[in-house]
Tab-separated table of C-alpha atoms and ligand atoms in Angstrom:
chain	number	residue	atom	x	y	z
J	1	UNK	CA	28.858	80.997	76.640
J	2	UNK	CA	28.458	79.698	72.849
J	3	UNK	CA	27.374	82.726	70.707
J	4	UNK	CA	24.806	81.971	68.356
J	5	UNK	CA	24.501	83.652	64.888
J	6	UNK	CA	20.717	84.516	63.805
J	7	UNK	CA	18.882	83.017	60.437
J	8	UNK	CA	18.114	86.682	59.359
J	9	UNK	CA	21.574	87.803	60.196
J	10	UNK	CA	22.869	85.375	58.674
J	11	UNK	CA	20.616	85.763	55.846
J	12	UNK	CA	21.679	88.784	55.712
J	13	UNK	CA	26.281	87.868	55.843
J	14	UNK	CA	25.075	85.665	52.817
J	15	UNK	CA	23.346	88.328	51.040
J	16	UNK	CA	24.191	87.077	47.425
J	17	UNK	CA	25.475	83.929	48.027
J	18	UNK	CA	22.916	82.247	44.762
J	19	UNK	CA	24.702	84.747	42.178
J	20	UNK	CA	27.972	84.656	43.385
J	21	UNK	CA	30.674	82.732	40.650
J	22	UNK	CA	30.377	79.157	40.547
J	23	UNK	CA	26.482	79.728	40.788
J	24	UNK	CA	25.675	78.114	37.444
J	25	UNK	CA	27.784	75.292	37.716
J	26	UNK	CA	26.554	74.202	41.387
J	27	UNK	CA	23.361	73.057	42.880
J	28	UNK	CA	21.653	75.851	45.561
J	29	UNK	CA	22.607	73.869	48.447
J	30	UNK	CA	26.580	73.752	47.859
J	31	UNK	CA	26.564	77.258	46.390
J	32	UNK	CA	24.774	77.684	50.200
J	33	UNK	CA	27.633	75.975	51.265
J	34	UNK	CA	30.371	77.628	49.364
J	35	UNK	CA	29.088	81.210	50.558
J	36	UNK	CA	29.146	79.856	54.385
J	37	UNK	CA	33.443	79.042	53.634
J	38	UNK	CA	34.094	81.925	52.123
J	39	UNK	CA	32.187	84.162	55.708
J	40	UNK	CA	34.677	81.980	57.995
J	41	UNK	CA	37.514	82.105	55.308
J	42	UNK	CA	37.941	86.352	55.520
J	43	UNK	CA	36.819	86.373	58.797
J	44	UNK	CA	33.142	87.718	58.426
J	45	UNK	CA	32.066	84.416	60.665
J	46	UNK	CA	33.398	83.452	63.725
J	47	UNK	CA	34.594	80.164	64.370
J	48	UNK	CA	32.601	78.160	66.842
J	49	UNK	CA	29.497	80.024	66.749
J	50	UNK	CA	26.172	78.562	66.158
J	51	UNK	CA	24.501	78.390	63.568
J	52	UNK	CA	20.274	78.417	63.509
J	53	UNK	CA	18.386	75.838	62.950
J	54	UNK	CA	17.472	74.522	59.608
J	55	UNK	CA	13.860	75.983	59.538
J	56	UNK	CA	15.100	78.853	60.803
J	57	UNK	CA	17.685	79.603	58.257
J	58	UNK	CA	15.014	78.164	55.541
J	59	UNK	CA	13.029	81.359	56.300
J	60	UNK	CA	15.098	83.740	56.428
J	61	UNK	CA	16.250	82.420	53.456
J	62	UNK	CA	12.866	81.917	51.876
J	63	UNK	CA	14.222	78.302	50.869
J	64	UNK	CA	13.659	74.792	51.985
J	65	UNK	CA	14.674	73.006	54.162
J	66	UNK	CA	15.676	69.970	52.407
J	67	UNK	CA	18.801	72.912	51.011
J	68	UNK	CA	20.047	73.917	54.307
J	69	UNK	CA	20.082	69.981	55.216
J	70	UNK	CA	22.094	69.408	52.571
J	71	UNK	CA	24.412	72.317	52.881
J	72	UNK	CA	24.633	72.080	56.125
J	73	UNK	CA	25.827	68.257	55.129
J	74	UNK	CA	28.467	69.130	53.214
J	75	UNK	CA	29.737	72.286	55.867
J	76	UNK	CA	30.238	69.292	58.388
J	77	UNK	CA	32.078	66.541	55.548
J	78	UNK	CA	33.998	69.436	54.989
J	79	UNK	CA	35.552	70.150	58.250
J	80	UNK	CA	33.320	73.327	58.518
J	81	UNK	CA	30.670	72.752	60.803
J	82	UNK	CA	30.420	70.552	64.168
J	83	UNK	CA	26.975	69.128	65.314
J	84	UNK	CA	25.592	67.321	68.388
J	85	UNK	CA	22.149	65.694	68.061
J	86	UNK	CA	19.631	68.578	70.499
J	87	UNK	CA	22.495	71.150	70.932
J	88	UNK	CA	22.967	72.675	67.370
J	89	UNK	CA	25.908	73.044	65.081
J	90	UNK	CA	29.000	75.091	65.838
J	91	UNK	CA	31.037	77.168	62.820
J	92	UNK	CA	34.616	75.602	62.716
J	93	UNK	CA	37.699	75.107	59.828
J	94	UNK	CA	39.760	71.928	59.038
J	95	UNK	CA	42.514	70.466	61.521
J	96	UNK	CA	45.027	71.913	59.258
J	97	UNK	CA	44.640	75.414	59.743
J	98	UNK	CA	47.196	77.864	61.182
J	99	UNK	CA	45.706	81.629	61.441
J	100	UNK	CA	47.742	84.436	59.294
J	101	UNK	CA	48.918	87.973	60.231
J	102	UNK	CA	45.643	89.184	58.391
J	103	UNK	CA	43.930	87.440	61.290
J	104	UNK	CA	42.700	85.215	57.879
J	105	UNK	CA	43.352	81.528	57.641
J	106	UNK	CA	45.363	79.950	55.732
J	107	UNK	CA	45.595	76.118	54.765
J	108	UNK	CA	48.601	74.662	55.105
J	109	UNK	CA	48.837	71.739	52.551
J	110	UNK	CA	47.585	73.569	50.102
J	111	UNK	CA	51.073	74.623	48.089
J	112	UNK	CA	49.215	76.181	45.234
J	113	UNK	CA	48.091	78.758	47.018
J	114	UNK	CA	49.342	82.388	46.613
J	115	UNK	CA	48.558	84.270	49.102
J	116	UNK	CA	47.573	87.477	49.045
J	117	UNK	CA	46.387	88.353	52.611
J	118	UNK	CA	49.618	88.501	54.413
J	119	UNK	CA	51.507	91.875	54.298
J	120	UNK	CA	54.818	90.499	55.309
J	121	UNK	CA	58.708	88.978	53.905
J	122	UNK	CA	60.476	85.890	53.972
J	123	UNK	CA	63.658	86.290	56.009
J	124	UNK	CA	66.372	87.856	54.912
J	125	UNK	CA	69.606	84.779	53.741
J	126	UNK	CA	71.371	87.283	56.833
J	127	UNK	CA	69.151	85.664	59.643
J	128	UNK	CA	70.636	82.030	60.517
J	129	UNK	CA	74.329	83.507	60.348
J	130	UNK	CA	72.962	86.000	63.014
J	131	UNK	CA	70.777	82.983	64.829
J	132	UNK	CA	74.273	81.606	65.394
J	133	UNK	CA	76.181	83.925	65.883
J	134	UNK	CA	72.991	84.804	68.862
J	135	UNK	CA	73.689	81.730	70.447
J	136	UNK	CA	77.319	82.384	71.106
J	137	UNK	CA	76.356	85.444	72.966
J	138	UNK	CA	74.439	83.425	75.053
J	139	UNK	CA	76.125	82.427	77.651
J	140	UNK	CA	76.501	85.655	78.798
J	141	UNK	CA	72.717	85.665	79.981
J	142	UNK	CA	72.833	81.972	81.297
J	143	UNK	CA	74.167	82.669	84.951
J	144	UNK	CA	70.544	84.950	85.293
J	145	UNK	CA	67.453	84.196	85.611
J	146	UNK	CA	66.725	85.980	82.094
J	147	UNK	CA	63.638	88.116	82.652
J	148	UNK	CA	63.917	91.510	81.785
J	149	UNK	CA	60.665	93.199	81.290
J	150	UNK	CA	61.499	95.654	79.672
J	151	UNK	CA	64.329	94.210	77.236
J	152	UNK	CA	68.301	92.503	77.331
J	153	UNK	CA	70.402	96.251	77.525
J	154	UNK	CA	72.143	95.081	74.050
J	155	UNK	CA	68.429	95.547	72.274
J	156	UNK	CA	67.884	98.125	73.768
J	157	UNK	CA	70.697	100.613	73.097
J	158	UNK	CA	70.830	99.572	69.465
J	159	UNK	CA	66.576	100.600	68.892
J	160	UNK	CA	67.490	103.735	70.980
J	161	UNK	CA	70.706	104.667	68.887
J	162	UNK	CA	68.313	103.614	65.963
J	163	UNK	CA	65.883	106.674	66.619
J	164	UNK	CA	68.340	108.997	68.006
J	165	UNK	CA	69.702	108.399	64.298
J	166	UNK	CA	66.647	109.786	62.532
J	167	UNK	CA	67.251	112.722	65.038
J	168	UNK	CA	64.633	112.045	68.173
J	169	UNK	CA	67.258	111.620	70.435
J	170	UNK	CA	66.358	108.204	73.164
J	171	UNK	CA	68.093	106.207	75.705
J	172	UNK	CA	68.006	102.714	76.591
J	173	UNK	CA	65.246	103.837	79.488
J	174	UNK	CA	63.136	105.069	77.155
J	175	UNK	CA	62.989	101.644	75.640
J	176	UNK	CA	61.350	98.337	76.490
J	177	UNK	CA	61.455	95.510	73.856
J	178	UNK	CA	58.369	93.552	73.591
J	179	UNK	CA	57.403	90.543	71.438
J	180	UNK	CA	55.963	92.104	68.300
J	181	UNK	CA	54.284	95.391	66.718
J	182	UNK	CA	50.884	94.132	68.139
J	183	UNK	CA	52.051	93.517	71.895
J	184	UNK	CA	53.074	97.197	72.015
J	185	UNK	CA	50.792	98.328	70.672
J	186	UNK	CA	48.781	95.723	73.138
J	187	UNK	CA	50.271	96.537	76.094
J	188	UNK	CA	49.971	100.223	75.283
J	189	UNK	CA	46.619	100.145	75.248
J	190	UNK	CA	46.267	98.101	78.759
J	191	UNK	CA	48.257	101.474	80.120
J	192	UNK	CA	46.613	104.248	78.319
J	193	UNK	CA	42.853	103.450	78.127
J	194	UNK	CA	40.058	102.306	79.642
J	195	UNK	CA	37.228	100.715	78.936
J	196	UNK	CA	34.743	102.033	76.379
J	197	UNK	CA	37.179	104.871	76.670
J	198	UNK	CA	37.538	106.576	72.471
J	199	UNK	CA	39.900	105.720	69.805
J	200	UNK	CA	40.244	107.680	67.025
J	201	UNK	CA	41.834	105.353	63.955
J	202	UNK	CA	42.364	105.752	60.054
J	203	UNK	CA	40.041	103.578	57.660
J	204	UNK	CA	41.649	101.856	56.886
J	205	UNK	CA	43.867	101.085	59.055
J	206	UNK	CA	45.973	98.144	60.023
J	207	UNK	CA	42.672	95.262	60.813
J	208	UNK	CA	44.446	93.452	63.598
J	209	UNK	CA	44.759	97.031	65.344
J	210	UNK	CA	40.848	96.792	65.453
J	211	UNK	CA	40.741	93.445	67.168
J	212	UNK	CA	42.958	95.235	69.423
J	213	UNK	CA	40.800	98.411	70.398
J	214	UNK	CA	37.422	95.781	70.906
J	215	UNK	CA	39.328	93.367	73.191
J	216	UNK	CA	39.505	96.845	75.290
J	217	UNK	CA	36.618	97.891	74.514
J	218	UNK	CA	37.307	101.277	72.699
J	219	UNK	CA	35.211	103.270	71.560
J	220	UNK	CA	36.374	103.753	68.155
J	221	UNK	CA	35.728	106.939	65.391
J	222	UNK	CA	37.347	106.914	62.410
J	223	UNK	CA	39.174	108.880	60.254
J	224	UNK	CA	39.359	108.585	56.316
J	225	UNK	CA	41.830	108.749	54.200
J	226	UNK	CA	41.487	110.076	50.596
J	227	UNK	CA	42.770	107.216	47.446
J	228	UNK	CA	45.553	109.930	46.333
J	229	UNK	CA	47.739	112.416	47.499
J	230	UNK	CA	48.235	112.440	50.910
J	231	UNK	CA	45.845	111.097	52.136
J	232	UNK	CA	44.563	112.557	55.477
J	233	UNK	CA	43.236	115.616	55.486
J	234	UNK	CA	44.744	118.296	58.253
J	235	UNK	CA	41.719	120.025	58.620
J	236	UNK	CA	39.182	117.207	59.803
J	237	UNK	CA	42.127	114.913	61.173
J	238	UNK	CA	42.739	118.064	63.611
J	239	UNK	CA	39.165	118.715	63.749
J	240	UNK	CA	38.619	115.608	65.255
J	241	UNK	CA	40.718	115.498	67.455
J	242	UNK	CA	40.197	119.122	68.659
J	243	UNK	CA	35.851	118.354	68.588
J	244	UNK	CA	35.954	114.569	69.456
J	245	UNK	CA	38.408	114.953	72.027
J	246	UNK	CA	39.541	111.237	72.125
J	247	UNK	CA	41.264	109.270	75.200
J	248	UNK	CA	43.965	108.381	71.939
J	249	UNK	CA	44.311	108.050	68.351
J	250	UNK	CA	46.620	105.036	67.046
J	251	UNK	CA	48.005	106.163	63.553
J	252	UNK	CA	50.672	105.086	60.948
J	253	UNK	CA	52.240	107.905	59.165
J	254	UNK	CA	54.777	105.981	57.723
J	255	UNK	CA	54.004	104.211	54.446
J	256	UNK	CA	50.551	103.104	55.878
J	257	UNK	CA	49.284	100.379	56.034
J	258	UNK	CA	47.105	99.739	53.771
J	259	UNK	CA	47.118	102.736	52.217
J	260	UNK	CA	50.688	103.251	51.250
J	261	UNK	CA	50.734	107.067	52.095
J	262	UNK	CA	53.615	108.990	54.233
J	263	UNK	CA	52.618	111.353	56.304
J	264	UNK	CA	53.957	115.756	55.437
J	265	UNK	CA	56.192	117.146	58.057
J	266	UNK	CA	54.149	119.576	58.228
J	267	UNK	CA	51.018	117.864	59.545
J	268	UNK	CA	53.099	116.415	62.396
J	269	UNK	CA	53.545	119.269	64.160
J	270	UNK	CA	50.787	120.054	64.258
J	271	UNK	CA	48.973	116.974	65.010
J	272	UNK	CA	51.045	116.828	68.092
J	273	UNK	CA	49.808	120.117	69.252
J	274	UNK	CA	46.428	119.974	68.540
J	275	UNK	CA	46.802	115.844	70.874
J	276	UNK	CA	48.209	118.051	73.360
J	277	UNK	CA	45.305	120.713	73.399
J	278	UNK	CA	42.718	118.060	73.547
J	279	UNK	CA	44.788	115.675	76.267
J	280	UNK	CA	44.744	112.509	73.711
J	281	UNK	CA	47.732	109.929	73.370
J	282	UNK	CA	48.965	109.551	70.183
J	283	UNK	CA	49.546	106.018	69.581
J	284	UNK	CA	52.260	105.937	66.277
J	285	UNK	CA	52.872	102.845	64.704
J	286	UNK	CA	55.799	102.853	63.110
J	287	UNK	CA	55.572	99.536	61.722
J	288	UNK	CA	57.229	100.608	58.001
J	289	UNK	CA	59.877	103.641	58.527
J	290	UNK	CA	62.779	101.408	57.440
J	291	UNK	CA	60.738	100.846	54.166
J	292	UNK	CA	60.466	104.081	51.971
J	293	UNK	CA	61.216	103.086	48.697
J	294	UNK	CA	62.652	105.314	45.626
J	295	UNK	CA	64.890	107.312	47.885
J	296	UNK	CA	61.739	108.495	49.268
J	297	UNK	CA	62.646	111.336	51.660
J	298	UNK	CA	61.457	110.566	55.483
J	299	UNK	CA	59.907	113.525	57.615
J	300	UNK	CA	61.186	113.249	61.222
J	301	UNK	CA	59.286	110.778	64.157
J	302	UNK	CA	56.326	112.603	65.018
J	303	UNK	CA	57.830	111.887	69.000
J	304	UNK	CA	59.812	114.883	67.653
J	305	UNK	CA	57.185	117.763	68.108
J	306	UNK	CA	56.791	115.924	71.381
J	307	UNK	CA	57.105	118.329	74.469
J	308	UNK	CA	54.592	116.709	76.423
J	309	UNK	CA	54.914	112.489	76.907
J	310	UNK	CA	51.822	112.816	74.982
J	311	UNK	CA	53.282	110.579	71.822
J	312	UNK	CA	54.062	107.061	72.067
J	313	UNK	CA	55.854	105.229	69.352
J	314	UNK	CA	55.738	102.004	68.333
J	315	UNK	CA	57.881	99.910	66.237
J	316	UNK	CA	59.518	96.482	65.215
J	317	UNK	CA	61.791	93.871	63.460
J	318	UNK	CA	58.848	92.389	61.343
J	319	UNK	CA	58.073	94.233	57.953
J	320	UNK	CA	62.081	95.075	57.402
J	321	UNK	CA	63.387	91.585	58.905
J	322	UNK	CA	61.448	88.500	59.321
J	323	UNK	CA	58.139	88.297	61.441
J	324	UNK	CA	58.694	84.350	62.706
J	325	UNK	CA	61.340	86.606	65.154
J	326	UNK	CA	58.600	88.139	66.830
J	327	UNK	CA	60.791	91.281	67.810
J	328	UNK	CA	58.822	94.923	68.766
J	329	UNK	CA	58.903	97.605	70.793
J	330	UNK	CA	58.086	100.652	72.585
J	331	UNK	CA	59.651	104.147	72.899
J	332	UNK	CA	57.766	106.197	75.581
J	333	UNK	CA	59.564	108.357	78.434
J	334	UNK	CA	61.022	106.617	80.915
J	335	UNK	CA	58.481	106.515	83.565
J	336	UNK	CA	55.632	105.193	80.919
J	337	UNK	CA	58.179	102.113	79.857
J	338	UNK	CA	58.554	101.259	83.975
J	339	UNK	CA	54.597	101.524	84.039
J	340	UNK	CA	54.848	98.884	80.208
J	341	UNK	CA	57.327	97.002	82.298
J	342	UNK	CA	55.077	96.615	85.518
J	343	UNK	CA	51.541	96.048	83.114
J	344	UNK	CA	54.135	93.225	81.293
J	345	UNK	CA	54.444	91.100	84.115
J	346	UNK	CA	50.748	90.065	84.666
J	347	UNK	CA	50.605	89.315	81.149
J	348	UNK	CA	54.270	87.078	79.814
J	349	UNK	CA	57.025	88.412	82.275
J	350	UNK	CA	59.796	89.134	79.401
J	351	UNK	CA	60.763	88.682	75.700
J	352	UNK	CA	62.552	85.331	74.707
J	353	UNK	CA	66.393	86.413	75.222
J	354	UNK	CA	67.730	84.718	72.210
J	355	UNK	CA	65.315	86.064	70.281
J	356	UNK	CA	66.529	89.739	71.442
J	357	UNK	CA	70.201	88.609	70.527
J	358	UNK	CA	69.825	87.969	67.386
J	359	UNK	CA	67.649	91.099	66.800
J	360	UNK	CA	71.253	93.043	68.080
J	361	UNK	CA	73.343	90.920	65.121
J	362	UNK	CA	70.243	92.057	63.021
J	363	UNK	CA	70.482	95.768	63.876
J	364	UNK	CA	74.210	95.679	63.288
J	365	UNK	CA	73.744	94.755	59.627
J	366	UNK	CA	70.544	96.961	59.001
J	367	UNK	CA	72.110	99.785	56.285
J	368	UNK	CA	73.301	95.883	53.930
J	369	UNK	CA	69.912	93.816	55.117
J	370	UNK	CA	67.523	97.152	54.604
J	371	UNK	CA	69.526	98.504	51.291
J	372	UNK	CA	67.690	95.215	50.270
J	373	UNK	CA	64.879	95.032	51.103
J	374	UNK	CA	63.615	97.774	49.504
J	375	UNK	CA	65.414	97.624	46.045
J	376	UNK	CA	63.999	94.097	46.752
J	377	UNK	CA	59.766	95.870	47.571
J	378	UNK	CA	60.565	98.537	44.681
J	379	UNK	CA	61.153	95.829	42.246
J	380	UNK	CA	58.132	93.870	43.314
J	381	UNK	CA	56.100	96.632	43.314
J	382	UNK	CA	56.620	98.081	39.834
J	383	UNK	CA	55.581	94.295	38.664
J	384	UNK	CA	52.492	94.542	40.782
J	385	UNK	CA	51.833	97.534	39.302
J	386	UNK	CA	52.781	96.849	35.612
J	387	UNK	CA	50.507	93.782	35.717
J	388	UNK	CA	47.605	94.862	37.284
J	389	UNK	CA	47.817	97.620	34.586
J	390	UNK	CA	47.175	95.076	31.574
J	391	UNK	CA	44.849	92.978	33.193
J	392	UNK	CA	42.825	95.038	35.646
J	393	UNK	CA	42.738	98.090	33.953
J	394	UNK	CA	39.383	99.998	35.633
J	395	UNK	CA	41.662	98.908	39.180
J	396	UNK	CA	42.678	102.150	39.817
J	397	UNK	CA	46.027	102.170	41.901
J	398	UNK	CA	48.456	105.018	43.517
J	399	UNK	CA	51.581	103.871	43.534
J	400	UNK	CA	53.188	104.086	47.199
J	401	UNK	CA	56.264	105.224	47.739
J	402	UNK	CA	57.198	103.022	50.168
J	403	UNK	CA	55.206	100.177	52.761
J	404	UNK	CA	54.843	96.908	51.759
J	405	UNK	CA	51.301	97.190	49.780
J	406	UNK	CA	48.408	98.426	47.303
J	407	UNK	CA	45.449	99.957	47.953
J	408	UNK	CA	43.606	99.069	45.308
J	409	UNK	CA	40.138	100.729	44.465
J	410	UNK	CA	37.982	98.077	42.798
J	411	UNK	CA	35.139	98.985	39.781
J	412	UNK	CA	32.583	98.501	41.875
J	413	UNK	CA	31.893	97.151	45.124
J	414	UNK	CA	33.275	93.708	45.065
J	415	UNK	CA	35.705	92.986	47.277
J	416	UNK	CA	34.178	89.861	49.786
J	417	UNK	CA	32.637	88.557	46.378
J	418	UNK	CA	36.410	88.572	44.407
J	419	UNK	CA	37.535	87.230	47.894
J	420	UNK	CA	35.712	85.084	47.698
J	421	UNK	CA	36.230	83.487	43.767
J	422	UNK	CA	39.806	84.105	44.063
J	423	UNK	CA	39.527	81.833	46.792
J	424	UNK	CA	38.910	79.225	43.991
J	425	UNK	CA	41.511	79.945	41.772
J	426	UNK	CA	44.355	79.784	44.351
J	427	UNK	CA	45.096	83.812	45.824
J	428	UNK	CA	43.771	84.307	49.046
J	429	UNK	CA	42.661	87.722	49.530
J	430	UNK	CA	42.508	90.219	52.369
J	431	UNK	CA	39.174	91.900	51.039
J	432	UNK	CA	38.683	96.305	51.854
J	433	UNK	CA	36.146	95.782	54.375
J	434	UNK	CA	39.156	93.429	56.770
J	435	UNK	CA	39.754	97.299	56.922
J	436	UNK	CA	37.453	98.940	58.675
J	437	UNK	CA	34.290	99.027	61.225
J	438	UNK	CA	30.838	97.438	60.055
J	439	UNK	CA	31.635	96.021	56.908
J	440	UNK	CA	32.805	99.744	54.792
J	441	UNK	CA	35.121	99.411	51.813
J	442	UNK	CA	34.471	97.022	49.673
J	443	UNK	CA	34.926	99.074	46.926
J	444	UNK	CA	38.637	98.251	47.607
J	445	UNK	CA	41.277	95.781	47.882
J	446	UNK	CA	44.513	95.729	49.701
J	447	UNK	CA	47.348	94.104	47.394
J	448	UNK	CA	50.722	93.493	49.375
J	449	UNK	CA	53.783	93.242	47.439
J	450	UNK	CA	55.900	91.106	49.906
J	451	UNK	CA	56.207	87.635	47.614
J	452	UNK	CA	58.149	87.086	44.168
J	453	UNK	CA	56.733	89.107	41.165
J	454	UNK	CA	55.937	85.610	39.136
J	455	UNK	CA	54.282	84.801	42.148
J	456	UNK	CA	51.778	88.404	42.256
J	457	UNK	CA	52.116	88.682	38.650
J	458	UNK	CA	49.908	84.550	38.053
J	459	UNK	CA	47.789	85.744	41.081
J	460	UNK	CA	46.912	89.526	39.088
J	461	UNK	CA	45.805	86.524	36.009
J	462	UNK	CA	44.075	84.284	38.434
J	463	UNK	CA	42.403	87.689	39.866
J	464	UNK	CA	41.480	88.601	36.394
J	465	UNK	CA	39.862	85.402	35.661
J	466	UNK	CA	37.503	85.547	38.700
J	467	UNK	CA	36.103	88.850	37.966
J	468	UNK	CA	36.016	88.564	34.850
J	469	UNK	CA	33.401	85.740	35.607
J	470	UNK	CA	31.567	88.034	39.185
J	471	UNK	CA	30.380	90.227	36.191
J	472	UNK	CA	28.980	87.063	33.631
J	473	UNK	CA	27.100	85.119	36.774
J	474	UNK	CA	25.344	88.988	37.263
J	475	UNK	CA	27.151	91.237	39.676
J	476	UNK	CA	25.768	90.747	43.370
J	477	UNK	CA	23.102	93.475	44.345
J	478	UNK	CA	25.829	94.956	47.447
J	479	UNK	CA	24.713	97.451	50.226
J	480	UNK	CA	25.964	101.110	49.015
J	481	UNK	CA	29.145	100.640	51.396
J	482	UNK	CA	28.555	103.799	54.622
J	483	UNK	CA	31.702	104.684	54.534
J	484	UNK	CA	34.445	105.214	51.765
J	485	UNK	CA	37.723	105.951	52.689
R	501	PLP	C1	50.694	98.311	60.619
R	501	PLP	C2	50.977	97.721	61.495
R	501	PLP	N1	51.321	97.624	62.724
R	501	PLP	C3	52.093	96.182	63.962
R	501	PLP	C4	51.743	94.743	63.195
R	501	PLP	C5	52.845	94.036	63.552
R	501	PLP	O1	53.368	94.183	63.351
R	501	PLP	P1	54.217	92.894	64.248
R	501	PLP	O2	54.981	91.283	63.342
R	501	PLP	O3	55.515	93.456	64.588
R	501	PLP	O4	53.381	92.178	65.726
R	501	PLP	C6	51.653	94.504	61.786
R	501	PLP	C7	51.966	93.559	60.817
R	501	PLP	O5	51.139	93.472	59.568
R	501	PLP	C8	51.015	96.158	61.307
R	501	PLP	O6	50.537	96.130	59.649
């Protein structure tokens, strides 16, 4: 069944569309079409939904029907709308688009676009030699059927060793290899959460985790992170766990995405105790654990404090190595791993053997690869922070001690408007509301520092230009966000 957006709903999503940048230079119908494209681009208007009839939208927006007709025509011509006479019009995207990791859509053919929607590095130089070495190892596996629902033993051993080296003794039986961290999260949710179950998440948090939780029909509540200092307010966080007793809490304690915060040791210990007392399972996403910068020491893994199998850790290769590898894992008790493997065979049976072998070779060189990544990220972070201080001094930035993102407090609740304007000048952004629930966080923007420094500086220059334009075209009247995190 196709879902439909009603005239009043679309009007609300469009907000002050007629006051957006570029408005002075374009007629009403073009501004309306641009605003709809903007909603599609930042994911606020889903693909494949039926738009309201022209008359209905004209009434909701209090504009003439001919303006809506012309806007719909332009959207059809640009490939954003498909119409069938008598049946209506559906949102779509032009053919040459792919989904970026944030859920934003990226045109493949736009070489000038600086994509700040994706917080991930290009592959390290060691990837091709690792892939070659993996093909040499492959014959060893070809005599079997190739299905390893918990992963090949070499990789499980390597991942278990890395946990043990971090001070958390781990056996290979406690590791299940997945096709990425996102897959790990999805599997854990399948096992640990029934539809309607309560889940506590940070706000802001990683958008695709919210998507996975929504897919499980979780009842999501949030813990708002502070902008600076340590991020988590211990009393509030532990208080919500004690009072709401959620079935599960999903947290990113190491260089949280998007804020970059690092959770202190003491809170880790108290968190596990509170979760145990409340009967809450903790799903700890360690995606960024390999990426402390400036020699920042890492607290012990959250699972170190676990005595009752309350903590399930998930992690993967995407951030320190390469997202295209699609290798992640779950660390849990051995019986939990067995249950996860049983759940997994109903989904994808196992991860590709060749990719797992590539991962084994990369992990064998972890020290060299990760040291180079940290140096690269620190230099890029500093370039981005410097460019922001120079070009957008009214934006507030707290410099993260690790990870790959800055969480910037803007000089107004303009994040989505800025993302739409930035698209016009070749910068793709993930605006604040993507990291929260219900369209909040308009005052914030995530800026990854995963691109080369020159691209980051260029992007900031372009953003500074459109930020100035937003003011000159009259600041749109945005609803005050109900939650500031
Ligand atoms: C916190 C967090 N979890 C999970 C993922 C997904 O990682 P993967 O590519 O391993 O599925 C990301 C990627 O951005 C992330 O930031």
